[in-house]
């Protein structure tokens, strides 16, 4: 018998942490089916794009990747490569993908990912397209069928087995699927289906499994993670209690959660953050806008006053808490004054960081059906830059205050810059500036931000408050808690030396 080389899969992940987790689960299944991972899409037997639909730009990227894949296939004359589009865009844009992209063999929605091995086999055998989509919101699927599928999905989450490509330090655990909020701009409730909280016993055993495999940090995932509620045999578990249950997993060092929905955020979660040593002092609480008129139009269910109150409470109950936020600029009808209210909110909240997005109308959402996208792109772009500049100033000032202080970080691995240098395998002395060289931070005007040039041994880690810290250290630091003294700061990164 001759040794047949293993089949290879190329998997590209776009979008949010949910997709990162889904990709890990897909890869686990494929590994069990005899595939190994490659970073070369041209030669891979199976090419999968795990896609995102949240903004138009994310979908455009998928079409352009599919274009590249198609032309590579034509150039090489390859007929046997299988191409699959999986995740949110498969669910949202079935017609477009099937029509415009003959190279696509598989479509698989985020709630059908347990079927991937079956779909691949189907295509291999028949050379016909294989499709698994839920279309949950519009199609009347019989309850039994739905719960059978949910059971299979649960089995998939519980089957986790970390491959060589997984982080050695931190892992995600899903606590909810889907979303029922229907913010008027958002496509997620359509792509991921209705909100369902997973049984707490499943979440805890998954966390145990991961900690047993060496994970020190777990991040609980949900689109509105704080809305978690699960009732079984007459007993109801809410999110604060779930935190307590997961925190008790022996050996777990750090526990995080994203993303929180302000309108559902209750004080008991802040108390759990204060009282449970594992729960990190970090809260991602997207505001989306600082204007009540815009928030109402977005159907966000919170007001600016409520948001401010929540932030004040968070700072009072959890001293030193770091906050992150999301903002959409140029939503339908947003005036200069309303945008100025978002700027004001960012200024007074003093976030650690924010994510800013230009409003992108999504087919099928309420905003797209009922309202005209009336803020010109140039205006969106300007507001985007302006809001980010405000935050950059805040981050720089706040990070600057940490210079000279010691922080504790969980070391995740080599920094991106170090990895790039290591890939180049170039002797350190040969680089311009040498290993001790310094460059001034891009953001000028702050005299204390002398950023050391990255070396091949630059490691990266995060504080409990989710600050990114880089420093030079031995590989043996990876996966450990280390104390680092901060010596320089940019808006996004703290630089330090090991103590
Ligand atoms: N469930 C999370 C976020 C999901 S999407 C929450 O509710 O906070 C991540 C971010 O993308 C959102 O917070 C929002 O800021 C942004 N976003 C979602 N839909 C968008 C759209 N149509 N255009 C621009 N940004 C959008
Ligand atoms: Fe989208 Fe709103 Fe649900 Fe977040 S809460 S996923 S923004 S609908
Ligand atoms: Fe994108 Fe789907 Fe996540 S639309 S943001 S990948 S839930």
Short mmCIF file of C-alpha atoms and ligand atoms in Angstrom, two decimals:
data_model
loop_
_atom_site.label_atom_id
_atom_site.label_comp_id
_atom_site.label_asym_id
_atom_site.label_seq_id
_atom_site.Cartn_x
_atom_site.Cartn_y
_atom_site.Cartn_z
CA UNK A 1 0.00 0.00 0.00
CA UNK A 2 1.34 3.45 -0.85
CA UNK A 3 1.13 6.34 1.58
CA UNK A 4 -1.43 8.78 0.30
CA UNK A 5 -0.53 12.37 1.25
CA UNK A 6 -3.13 13.99 3.50
CA UNK A 7 -5.62 16.28 1.80
CA UNK A 8 -5.09 19.97 2.46
CA UNK A 9 -7.52 22.69 3.45
CA UNK A 10 -6.98 26.43 3.16
CA UNK A 11 -9.27 28.35 5.51
CA UNK A 12 -9.56 32.12 5.60
CA UNK A 13 -11.52 33.74 8.41
CA UNK A 14 -13.13 37.16 8.17
CA UNK A 15 -15.49 38.92 10.57
CA UNK A 16 -15.89 38.69 14.32
CA UNK A 17 -14.72 36.35 17.10
CA UNK A 18 -17.74 34.11 16.48
CA UNK A 19 -16.25 33.34 13.09
CA UNK A 20 -12.82 32.69 14.59
CA UNK A 21 -14.43 30.14 16.88
CA UNK A 22 -16.49 28.64 14.05
CA UNK A 23 -13.36 28.25 11.94
CA UNK A 24 -11.67 26.38 14.75
CA UNK A 25 -14.63 24.00 14.93
CA UNK A 26 -14.69 23.49 11.16
CA UNK A 27 -10.99 22.77 11.15
CA UNK A 28 -11.38 20.26 13.98
CA UNK A 29 -13.95 18.33 11.95
CA UNK A 30 -11.83 18.40 8.82
CA UNK A 31 -8.77 17.25 10.70
CA UNK A 32 -10.74 14.26 11.92
CA UNK A 33 -11.70 13.63 8.28
CA UNK A 34 -8.02 13.49 7.32
CA UNK A 35 -7.31 17.05 6.21
CA UNK A 36 -4.37 19.17 7.24
CA UNK A 37 -4.15 22.96 7.13
CA UNK A 38 -2.19 24.82 4.46
CA UNK A 39 -1.57 28.52 3.89
CA UNK A 40 -1.44 28.08 0.10
CA UNK A 41 -4.88 28.41 -1.45
CA UNK A 42 -3.66 27.63 -4.96
CA UNK A 43 -2.56 24.10 -4.14
CA UNK A 44 -5.16 23.29 -1.47
CA UNK A 45 -7.66 20.49 -2.13
CA UNK A 46 -10.32 22.42 -0.24
CA UNK A 47 -10.59 26.21 0.01
CA UNK A 48 -12.98 27.65 2.58
CA UNK A 49 -13.82 31.30 3.15
CA UNK A 50 -15.54 31.92 6.48
CA UNK A 51 -17.34 35.14 5.69
CA UNK A 52 -18.90 38.22 7.26
CA UNK A 53 -21.83 40.31 6.02
CA UNK A 54 -21.86 43.07 8.58
CA UNK A 55 -20.74 45.74 6.09
CA UNK A 56 -20.70 45.89 2.31
CA UNK A 57 -16.91 46.10 2.33
CA UNK A 58 -16.63 42.70 4.03
CA UNK A 59 -18.72 41.12 1.28
CA UNK A 60 -16.80 42.86 -1.51
CA UNK A 61 -13.65 41.32 -0.12
CA UNK A 62 -15.16 37.84 -0.46
CA UNK A 63 -16.06 38.42 -4.10
CA UNK A 64 -12.57 39.61 -4.81
CA UNK A 65 -11.01 36.59 -3.06
CA UNK A 66 -13.32 34.32 -5.06
CA UNK A 67 -12.14 36.10 -8.20
CA UNK A 68 -8.52 35.35 -7.33
CA UNK A 69 -9.35 31.74 -6.55
CA UNK A 70 -11.23 31.37 -9.85
CA UNK A 71 -8.39 32.77 -11.94
CA UNK A 72 -5.81 30.63 -10.15
CA UNK A 73 -7.93 27.59 -10.97
CA UNK A 74 -8.17 28.60 -14.61
CA UNK A 75 -4.43 29.22 -14.85
CA UNK A 76 -3.52 25.89 -13.32
CA UNK A 77 -6.27 24.01 -15.14
CA UNK A 78 -7.30 22.48 -11.83
CA UNK A 79 -10.73 20.93 -11.83
CA UNK A 80 -10.71 19.03 -8.56
CA UNK A 81 -10.28 21.86 -6.06
CA UNK A 82 -13.38 22.35 -3.90
CA UNK A 83 -14.35 25.90 -2.90
CA UNK A 84 -16.75 26.65 -0.07
CA UNK A 85 -18.23 29.90 1.18
CA UNK A 86 -19.27 29.41 4.77
CA UNK A 87 -20.56 31.67 7.54
CA UNK A 88 -22.73 34.76 7.49
CA UNK A 89 -22.44 35.76 3.85
CA UNK A 90 -23.38 32.29 2.62
CA UNK A 91 -26.60 32.72 4.56
CA UNK A 92 -27.28 36.28 3.40
CA UNK A 93 -26.18 36.26 -0.23
CA UNK A 94 -26.99 32.77 -1.50
CA UNK A 95 -28.39 34.00 -4.83
CA UNK A 96 -25.52 36.39 -5.56
CA UNK A 97 -22.83 33.84 -4.77
CA UNK A 98 -24.43 31.06 -6.78
CA UNK A 99 -25.08 33.30 -9.75
CA UNK A 100 -21.85 35.25 -9.92
CA UNK A 101 -19.38 32.60 -8.80
CA UNK A 102 -19.37 29.33 -10.73
CA UNK A 103 -16.24 28.32 -8.80
CA UNK A 104 -18.25 28.04 -5.56
CA UNK A 105 -19.09 24.41 -4.78
CA UNK A 106 -20.33 24.70 -1.20
CA UNK A 107 -22.51 27.18 0.66
CA UNK A 108 -22.85 26.59 4.37
CA UNK A 109 -24.50 28.95 6.88
CA UNK A 110 -23.19 29.55 10.42
CA UNK A 111 -25.88 27.31 11.91
CA UNK A 112 -25.07 24.37 9.64
CA UNK A 113 -21.32 24.08 10.10
CA UNK A 114 -21.59 20.58 11.58
CA UNK A 115 -22.46 19.47 8.03
CA UNK A 116 -19.17 20.55 6.44
CA UNK A 117 -17.58 17.06 6.13
CA UNK A 118 -20.80 15.74 4.61
CA UNK A 119 -20.99 18.61 2.10
CA UNK A 120 -17.37 18.11 1.05
CA UNK A 121 -18.01 14.43 0.49
CA UNK A 122 -21.14 15.18 -1.53
CA UNK A 123 -19.23 17.50 -3.86
CA UNK A 124 -16.33 15.06 -4.20
CA UNK A 125 -18.68 12.28 -5.21
CA UNK A 126 -21.15 14.14 -7.41
CA UNK A 127 -19.20 17.24 -8.50
CA UNK A 128 -22.47 19.06 -7.93
CA UNK A 129 -22.95 22.02 -5.61
CA UNK A 130 -23.86 21.23 -2.01
CA UNK A 131 -25.80 23.73 0.06
CA UNK A 132 -26.75 23.90 3.74
CA UNK A 133 -28.47 27.09 4.87
CA UNK A 134 -30.95 27.70 7.67
CA UNK A 135 -32.84 30.71 6.42
CA UNK A 136 -34.22 30.57 9.97
CA UNK A 137 -36.07 33.85 9.95
CA UNK A 138 -38.16 33.34 6.86
CA UNK A 139 -38.62 29.60 6.39
CA UNK A 140 -40.92 27.67 8.68
CA UNK A 141 -38.70 24.86 9.85
CA UNK A 142 -40.51 22.24 11.99
CA UNK A 143 -39.51 22.52 15.64
CA UNK A 144 -38.23 18.91 15.81
CA UNK A 145 -35.95 19.46 12.86
CA UNK A 146 -34.67 22.65 14.40
CA UNK A 147 -33.90 21.11 17.74
CA UNK A 148 -32.17 18.15 16.11
CA UNK A 149 -29.93 20.59 14.26
CA UNK A 150 -29.32 22.51 17.48
CA UNK A 151 -28.27 19.28 19.21
CA UNK A 152 -25.77 18.58 16.43
CA UNK A 153 -24.41 22.11 16.74
CA UNK A 154 -24.04 21.66 20.47
CA UNK A 155 -22.15 18.44 19.84
CA UNK A 156 -19.84 20.34 17.50
CA UNK A 157 -19.03 23.02 20.11
CA UNK A 158 -18.44 20.31 22.67
CA UNK A 159 -16.15 18.33 20.36
CA UNK A 160 -13.40 20.92 20.60
CA UNK A 161 -9.92 19.74 20.06
CA UNK A 162 -7.27 22.37 19.66
CA UNK A 163 -5.06 21.95 16.62
CA UNK A 164 -1.46 23.07 16.27
CA UNK A 165 -2.61 26.42 14.86
CA UNK A 166 -4.73 27.35 17.91
CA UNK A 167 -3.55 29.84 20.51
CA UNK A 168 -1.82 28.13 23.40
CA UNK A 169 -3.12 30.68 25.84
CA UNK A 170 -6.64 31.87 25.24
CA UNK A 171 -9.82 30.43 23.75
CA UNK A 172 -13.37 31.46 22.98
CA UNK A 173 -16.48 29.78 24.31
CA UNK A 174 -19.86 30.59 22.84
CA UNK A 175 -22.65 31.22 25.33
CA UNK A 176 -25.32 32.31 22.88
CA UNK A 177 -26.16 31.76 19.27
CA UNK A 178 -27.91 34.36 17.13
CA UNK A 179 -29.48 37.64 18.10
CA UNK A 180 -33.03 38.92 18.60
CA UNK A 181 -32.36 42.63 18.97
CA UNK A 182 -32.82 43.67 15.36
CA UNK A 183 -30.95 46.95 15.58
CA UNK A 184 -32.24 48.51 12.36
CA UNK A 185 -28.84 48.64 10.60
CA UNK A 186 -27.70 45.13 11.47
CA UNK A 187 -27.67 41.95 9.43
CA UNK A 188 -26.61 39.57 12.21
CA UNK A 189 -30.14 38.50 13.31
CA UNK A 190 -30.72 37.42 9.71
CA UNK A 191 -27.45 35.55 9.24
CA UNK A 192 -27.15 33.91 12.66
CA UNK A 193 -30.83 33.37 13.36
CA UNK A 194 -32.74 33.67 16.64
CA UNK A 195 -31.06 34.15 20.00
CA UNK A 196 -30.58 30.92 21.94
CA UNK A 197 -28.58 30.62 25.14
CA UNK A 198 -26.57 27.43 25.52
CA UNK A 199 -27.04 25.20 28.58
CA UNK A 200 -24.72 26.34 31.39
CA UNK A 201 -23.54 22.76 31.90
CA UNK A 202 -22.28 22.68 28.29
CA UNK A 203 -20.50 26.00 28.66
CA UNK A 204 -18.80 24.90 31.85
CA UNK A 205 -17.70 21.54 30.47
CA UNK A 206 -16.32 23.21 27.37
CA UNK A 207 -14.40 25.67 29.54
CA UNK A 208 -13.03 22.75 31.60
CA UNK A 209 -11.95 20.94 28.48
CA UNK A 210 -10.08 24.02 27.28
CA UNK A 211 -8.39 24.72 30.59
CA UNK A 212 -7.36 21.07 30.72
CA UNK A 213 -5.69 21.61 27.36
CA UNK A 214 -3.67 24.48 28.83
CA UNK A 215 -5.80 27.56 28.19
CA UNK A 216 -5.36 30.23 30.84
CA UNK A 217 -7.87 32.71 29.53
CA UNK A 218 -11.40 32.19 28.26
CA UNK A 219 -13.54 34.74 26.52
CA UNK A 220 -17.27 34.08 26.55
CA UNK A 221 -18.93 35.07 23.28
CA UNK A 222 -22.40 36.31 22.50
CA UNK A 223 -23.81 39.06 20.31
CA UNK A 224 -25.50 40.38 23.45
CA UNK A 225 -23.62 38.27 25.93
CA UNK A 226 -25.07 39.93 29.03
CA UNK A 227 -28.61 39.03 27.90
CA UNK A 228 -27.72 35.37 28.48
CA UNK A 229 -30.54 33.51 30.20
CA UNK A 230 -31.13 29.78 30.29
CA UNK A 231 -33.95 27.89 31.97
CA UNK A 232 -33.87 24.16 32.49
CA UNK A 233 -35.94 22.03 34.88
CA UNK A 234 -37.42 25.18 36.36
CA UNK A 235 -34.04 26.71 37.19
CA UNK A 236 -32.99 29.96 35.50
CA UNK A 237 -29.36 30.96 35.08
CA UNK A 238 -28.54 34.54 34.12
CA UNK A 239 -25.23 35.93 32.99
CA UNK A 240 -23.82 36.98 36.37
CA UNK A 241 -24.39 33.47 37.67
CA UNK A 242 -22.90 31.95 34.55
CA UNK A 243 -19.75 34.00 35.17
CA UNK A 244 -19.59 32.57 38.65
CA UNK A 245 -19.97 29.02 37.36
CA UNK A 246 -17.25 29.38 34.73
CA UNK A 247 -14.91 31.22 37.11
CA UNK A 248 -14.95 28.12 39.31
CA UNK A 249 -13.29 25.98 36.64
CA UNK A 250 -10.05 24.92 38.36
CA UNK A 251 -6.94 26.41 36.76
CA UNK A 252 -8.73 29.18 34.85
CA UNK A 253 -6.70 32.35 35.28
CA UNK A 254 -8.72 34.93 33.39
CA UNK A 255 -12.32 35.21 32.22
CA UNK A 256 -13.62 37.81 29.74
CA UNK A 257 -16.84 38.33 27.81
CA UNK A 258 -17.97 40.22 24.68
CA UNK A 259 -20.15 41.95 23.54
CA UNK A 260 -22.52 43.60 25.99
CA UNK A 261 -25.82 45.23 25.06
CA UNK A 262 -26.24 48.41 27.12
CA UNK A 263 -30.04 48.24 27.43
CA UNK A 264 -29.86 44.81 29.12
CA UNK A 265 -26.86 45.47 31.32
CA UNK A 266 -27.57 44.84 34.98
CA UNK A 267 -25.53 45.77 38.03
CA UNK A 268 -25.14 42.15 39.16
CA UNK A 269 -22.65 41.62 36.33
CA UNK A 270 -20.52 44.50 37.61
CA UNK A 271 -20.64 42.97 41.10
CA UNK A 272 -19.53 39.63 39.66
CA UNK A 273 -16.63 41.43 37.96
CA UNK A 274 -15.65 42.99 41.25
CA UNK A 275 -16.02 39.82 43.32
CA UNK A 276 -14.66 37.10 41.04
CA UNK A 277 -10.87 37.33 40.79
CA UNK A 278 -10.87 35.56 37.41
CA UNK A 279 -13.17 38.07 35.70
CA UNK A 280 -11.09 40.78 34.04
CA UNK A 281 -11.77 44.48 34.44
CA UNK A 282 -12.76 45.05 30.86
CA UNK A 283 -16.11 45.86 29.32
CA UNK A 284 -16.94 46.15 25.62
CA UNK A 285 -20.16 48.15 25.59
CA UNK A 286 -21.02 49.45 22.12
CA UNK A 287 -22.87 52.77 22.24
CA UNK A 288 -23.17 53.20 18.43
CA UNK A 289 -24.10 56.88 18.80
CA UNK A 290 -24.14 59.74 21.30
CA UNK A 291 -27.46 61.08 20.02
CA UNK A 292 -30.81 59.94 21.40
CA UNK A 293 -32.53 60.65 18.08
CA UNK A 294 -30.08 58.39 16.23
CA UNK A 295 -30.21 55.69 18.92
CA UNK A 296 -34.01 55.63 18.69
CA UNK A 297 -33.79 55.31 14.95
CA UNK A 298 -31.31 52.46 15.32
CA UNK A 299 -33.65 50.73 17.81
CA UNK A 300 -30.78 50.36 20.25
CA UNK A 301 -33.14 50.45 23.26
CA UNK A 302 -30.85 52.61 25.40
CA UNK A 303 -30.57 56.37 25.79
CA UNK A 304 -27.42 58.43 26.16
CA UNK A 305 -28.38 59.20 29.77
CA UNK A 306 -28.77 55.50 30.53
CA UNK A 307 -25.40 54.78 28.91
CA UNK A 308 -23.65 57.52 30.92
CA UNK A 309 -25.18 56.17 34.11
CA UNK A 310 -24.00 52.68 33.29
CA UNK A 311 -20.45 53.86 32.69
CA UNK A 312 -20.47 55.77 35.98
CA UNK A 313 -21.70 52.68 37.81
CA UNK A 314 -19.10 50.49 36.14
CA UNK A 315 -16.31 52.84 37.23
CA UNK A 316 -17.71 52.99 40.75
CA UNK A 317 -18.20 49.24 41.25
CA UNK A 318 -15.14 48.05 39.31
CA UNK A 319 -12.29 50.50 39.96
CA UNK A 320 -9.78 50.70 37.13
CA UNK A 321 -12.15 49.11 34.61
CA UNK A 322 -11.23 49.59 30.95
CA UNK A 323 -13.99 50.31 28.47
CA UNK A 324 -14.26 49.73 24.76
CA UNK A 325 -17.01 50.87 22.43
CA UNK A 326 -18.34 50.70 18.89
CA UNK A 327 -19.65 53.68 16.96
CA UNK A 328 -21.39 53.97 13.63
CA UNK A 329 -20.90 57.29 11.85
CA UNK A 330 -23.14 58.59 9.07
CA UNK A 331 -26.18 56.54 10.00
CA UNK A 332 -29.34 57.64 8.14
CA UNK A 333 -30.06 61.31 8.79
CA UNK A 334 -27.10 61.89 11.14
CA UNK A 335 -26.56 65.68 11.29
CA UNK A 336 -23.33 67.47 12.23
CA UNK A 337 -24.83 68.24 15.63
CA UNK A 338 -25.74 64.60 16.19
CA UNK A 339 -22.26 63.52 15.19
CA UNK A 340 -20.87 66.10 17.62
CA UNK A 341 -22.86 64.30 20.32
CA UNK A 342 -20.96 61.10 19.51
CA UNK A 343 -17.69 63.02 19.77
CA UNK A 344 -18.79 64.37 23.14
CA UNK A 345 -19.69 60.88 24.35
CA UNK A 346 -16.28 59.56 23.34
CA UNK A 347 -14.61 62.49 25.10
CA UNK A 348 -16.40 62.03 28.38
CA UNK A 349 -16.34 58.22 28.45
CA UNK A 350 -12.54 57.95 28.17
CA UNK A 351 -12.58 54.56 26.49
CA UNK A 352 -9.47 52.43 26.27
CA UNK A 353 -10.28 52.07 22.58
CA UNK A 354 -13.18 52.34 20.19
CA UNK A 355 -14.12 50.77 16.87
CA UNK A 356 -15.64 53.20 14.40
CA UNK A 357 -17.63 52.11 11.35
CA UNK A 358 -19.11 54.05 8.45
CA UNK A 359 -22.78 53.16 8.11
CA UNK A 360 -23.22 50.54 5.41
CA UNK A 361 -26.80 49.75 4.38
CA UNK A 362 -27.46 46.01 4.53
CA UNK A 363 -30.12 44.46 2.31
CA UNK A 364 -33.11 43.18 4.24
CA UNK A 365 -32.55 45.26 7.38
CA UNK A 366 -35.20 47.72 8.56
CA UNK A 367 -32.98 50.75 7.96
CA UNK A 368 -32.31 49.69 4.40
CA UNK A 369 -35.92 48.90 3.64
CA UNK A 370 -37.35 52.09 5.07
CA UNK A 371 -34.67 54.74 4.91
CA UNK A 372 -32.39 56.32 2.37
CA UNK A 373 -28.65 56.21 3.06
CA UNK A 374 -28.42 59.99 2.87
CA UNK A 375 -25.06 60.86 4.43
CA UNK A 376 -22.50 61.20 1.62
CA UNK A 377 -19.53 58.87 1.78
CA UNK A 378 -17.07 61.76 2.03
CA UNK A 379 -18.90 62.99 5.14
CA UNK A 380 -18.86 59.50 6.65
CA UNK A 381 -15.16 59.27 5.98
CA UNK A 382 -14.46 62.63 7.61
CA UNK A 383 -16.53 61.76 10.69
CA UNK A 384 -14.82 58.39 10.92
CA UNK A 385 -11.36 60.01 10.89
CA UNK A 386 -12.43 62.71 13.31
CA UNK A 387 -13.87 60.34 15.88
CA UNK A 388 -10.82 58.10 15.71
CA UNK A 389 -8.53 61.11 16.13
CA UNK A 390 -10.40 62.13 19.28
CA UNK A 391 -9.98 58.62 20.69
CA UNK A 392 -6.33 58.46 19.66
CA UNK A 393 -5.62 61.60 21.66
CA UNK A 394 -7.42 60.11 24.68
CA UNK A 395 -5.66 56.73 24.39
CA UNK A 396 -2.28 58.37 24.02
CA UNK A 397 -2.79 60.54 27.08
CA UNK A 398 -4.09 57.64 29.20
CA UNK A 399 -1.39 55.24 28.02
CA UNK A 400 1.26 57.87 28.70
CA UNK A 401 0.22 57.86 32.35
CA UNK A 402 1.27 54.20 32.57
CA UNK A 403 4.90 54.92 31.68
CA UNK A 404 7.08 53.97 34.63
CA UNK A 405 4.39 51.71 36.10
CA UNK A 406 4.46 47.92 36.38
CA UNK A 407 1.68 45.83 34.87
CA UNK A 408 0.88 42.13 34.80
CA UNK A 409 0.33 40.58 31.40
CA UNK A 410 -0.56 37.17 30.06
CA UNK A 411 2.01 36.51 27.33
CA UNK A 412 0.31 35.30 24.14
CA UNK A 413 3.22 34.85 21.75
CA UNK A 414 5.53 36.75 19.45
CA UNK A 415 4.32 40.19 18.34
CA UNK A 416 3.26 40.60 14.73
CA UNK A 417 6.42 42.58 14.01
CA UNK A 418 8.62 39.88 15.56
CA UNK A 419 6.86 37.19 13.56
CA UNK A 420 7.49 39.12 10.38
CA UNK A 421 11.17 39.48 11.26
CA UNK A 422 11.40 35.80 12.09
CA UNK A 423 9.82 34.88 8.77
CA UNK A 424 12.38 36.98 6.95
CA UNK A 425 15.10 35.07 8.84
CA UNK A 426 17.43 37.94 8.45
CA UNK A 427 20.33 38.41 10.89
CA UNK A 428 19.46 41.20 13.33
CA UNK A 429 22.64 43.18 12.66
CA UNK A 430 21.72 43.52 9.00
CA UNK A 431 18.61 45.56 9.68
CA UNK A 432 18.83 49.32 9.31
CA UNK A 433 19.05 50.95 12.70
CA UNK A 434 20.26 47.75 14.37
CA UNK A 435 18.51 45.98 17.20
CA UNK A 436 18.74 48.92 19.58
CA UNK A 437 17.40 51.51 17.12
CA UNK A 438 14.56 53.81 18.01
CA UNK A 439 11.90 55.50 15.98
CA UNK A 440 9.53 58.20 17.08
CA UNK A 441 5.92 57.16 17.39
CA UNK A 442 3.74 58.17 14.46
CA UNK A 443 1.70 60.31 16.81
CA UNK A 444 3.96 63.24 17.46
CA UNK A 445 3.57 65.82 20.21
CA UNK A 446 4.09 63.36 23.04
CA UNK A 447 7.74 63.54 24.11
CA UNK A 448 7.57 60.35 26.19
CA UNK A 449 6.58 58.06 23.34
CA UNK A 450 10.00 56.85 22.18
CA UNK A 451 9.02 53.54 20.71
CA UNK A 452 11.77 50.93 20.58
CA UNK A 453 12.22 49.21 17.25
CA UNK A 454 10.80 45.67 17.31
CA UNK A 455 13.23 42.76 17.55
CA UNK A 456 12.85 39.08 16.74
CA UNK A 457 12.24 38.32 20.39
CA UNK A 458 9.46 40.85 20.92
CA UNK A 459 6.60 39.17 22.76
CA UNK A 460 3.05 40.40 23.10
CA UNK A 461 0.53 40.02 25.88
CA UNK A 462 -2.43 41.74 27.43
CA UNK A 463 -3.22 43.20 30.81
CA UNK A 464 -6.42 42.24 32.59
CA UNK A 465 -7.85 45.49 31.24
CA UNK A 466 -7.07 44.33 27.67
CA UNK A 467 -4.15 46.71 27.07
CA UNK A 468 -1.69 45.32 24.55
CA UNK A 469 1.88 45.24 25.89
CA UNK A 470 5.02 44.29 23.95
CA UNK A 471 8.45 43.59 25.41
CA UNK A 472 11.54 41.52 24.64
CA UNK A 473 11.65 38.17 26.36
CA UNK A 474 12.47 34.48 25.97
CA UNK A 475 10.03 32.13 24.21
CA UNK A 476 9.56 30.37 27.55
CA UNK A 477 7.52 33.39 28.71
CA UNK A 478 4.73 32.48 26.28
CA UNK A 479 1.67 31.24 28.13
CA UNK A 480 2.80 32.74 31.42
CA UNK A 481 1.84 35.71 33.53
CA UNK A 482 4.70 38.23 33.55
CA UNK A 483 5.34 41.57 35.19
CA UNK A 484 6.48 44.27 32.80
CA UNK A 485 7.55 47.87 33.44
CA UNK A 486 6.09 50.28 30.88
CA UNK A 487 8.72 52.43 29.17
CA UNK A 488 6.89 53.91 26.19
CA UNK A 489 3.39 54.14 24.82
CA UNK A 490 1.55 54.69 21.59
CA UNK A 491 -2.22 54.98 21.30
CA UNK A 492 -2.66 51.23 20.77
CA UNK A 493 0.36 49.60 22.36
CA UNK A 494 2.36 49.82 25.57
CA UNK A 495 6.08 49.01 25.37
CA UNK A 496 7.91 47.66 28.34
CA UNK A 497 10.77 45.69 29.80
CA UNK A 498 10.56 42.50 31.79
CA UNK A 499 11.00 42.91 35.56
N1 LIG B 1 -23.53 42.28 18.68
C1 LIG B 1 -22.62 43.30 18.80
C2 LIG B 1 -21.93 43.73 17.53
C3 LIG B 1 -22.20 43.09 16.25
S1 LIG B 1 -21.55 43.78 14.80
C4 LIG B 1 -23.33 44.45 19.42
O1 LIG B 1 -24.52 44.53 19.44
O2 LIG B 1 -22.65 45.33 19.86
C5 LIG B 1 -20.14 44.71 15.30
C6 LIG B 1 -20.26 46.17 15.07
O3 LIG B 1 -20.41 46.46 13.69
C7 LIG B 1 -21.48 46.83 15.69
O4 LIG B 1 -21.28 47.11 17.04
C8 LIG B 1 -21.66 48.07 14.87
O5 LIG B 1 -20.92 49.14 15.40
C9 LIG B 1 -21.07 47.68 13.53
N2 LIG B 1 -22.11 47.51 12.50
C10 LIG B 1 -23.11 46.61 12.49
N3 LIG B 1 -23.88 46.78 11.40
C11 LIG B 1 -23.33 47.81 10.70
C12 LIG B 1 -23.67 48.47 9.48
N4 LIG B 1 -24.73 48.11 8.77
N5 LIG B 1 -22.88 49.49 9.07
C13 LIG B 1 -21.81 49.86 9.79
N6 LIG B 1 -21.47 49.29 10.95
C14 LIG B 1 -22.21 48.27 11.40
FE1 LIG B 2 -26.65 43.45 15.55
FE2 LIG B 2 -27.86 44.82 17.43
FE3 LIG B 2 -27.80 42.15 17.53
FE4 LIG B 2 -25.59 43.53 17.97
S1 LIG B 2 -27.44 43.61 19.21
S2 LIG B 2 -25.81 41.74 16.67
S3 LIG B 2 -25.82 45.27 16.60
S4 LIG B 2 -28.85 43.40 16.01
FE1 LIG B 3 -19.87 39.39 10.59
FE2 LIG B 3 -21.46 37.39 11.07
FE3 LIG B 3 -19.79 38.23 12.93
S1 LIG B 3 -21.98 39.19 9.92
S2 LIG B 3 -19.62 40.39 12.51
S3 LIG B 3 -19.23 37.33 11.02
S4 LIG B 3 -21.83 37.47 13.25
#
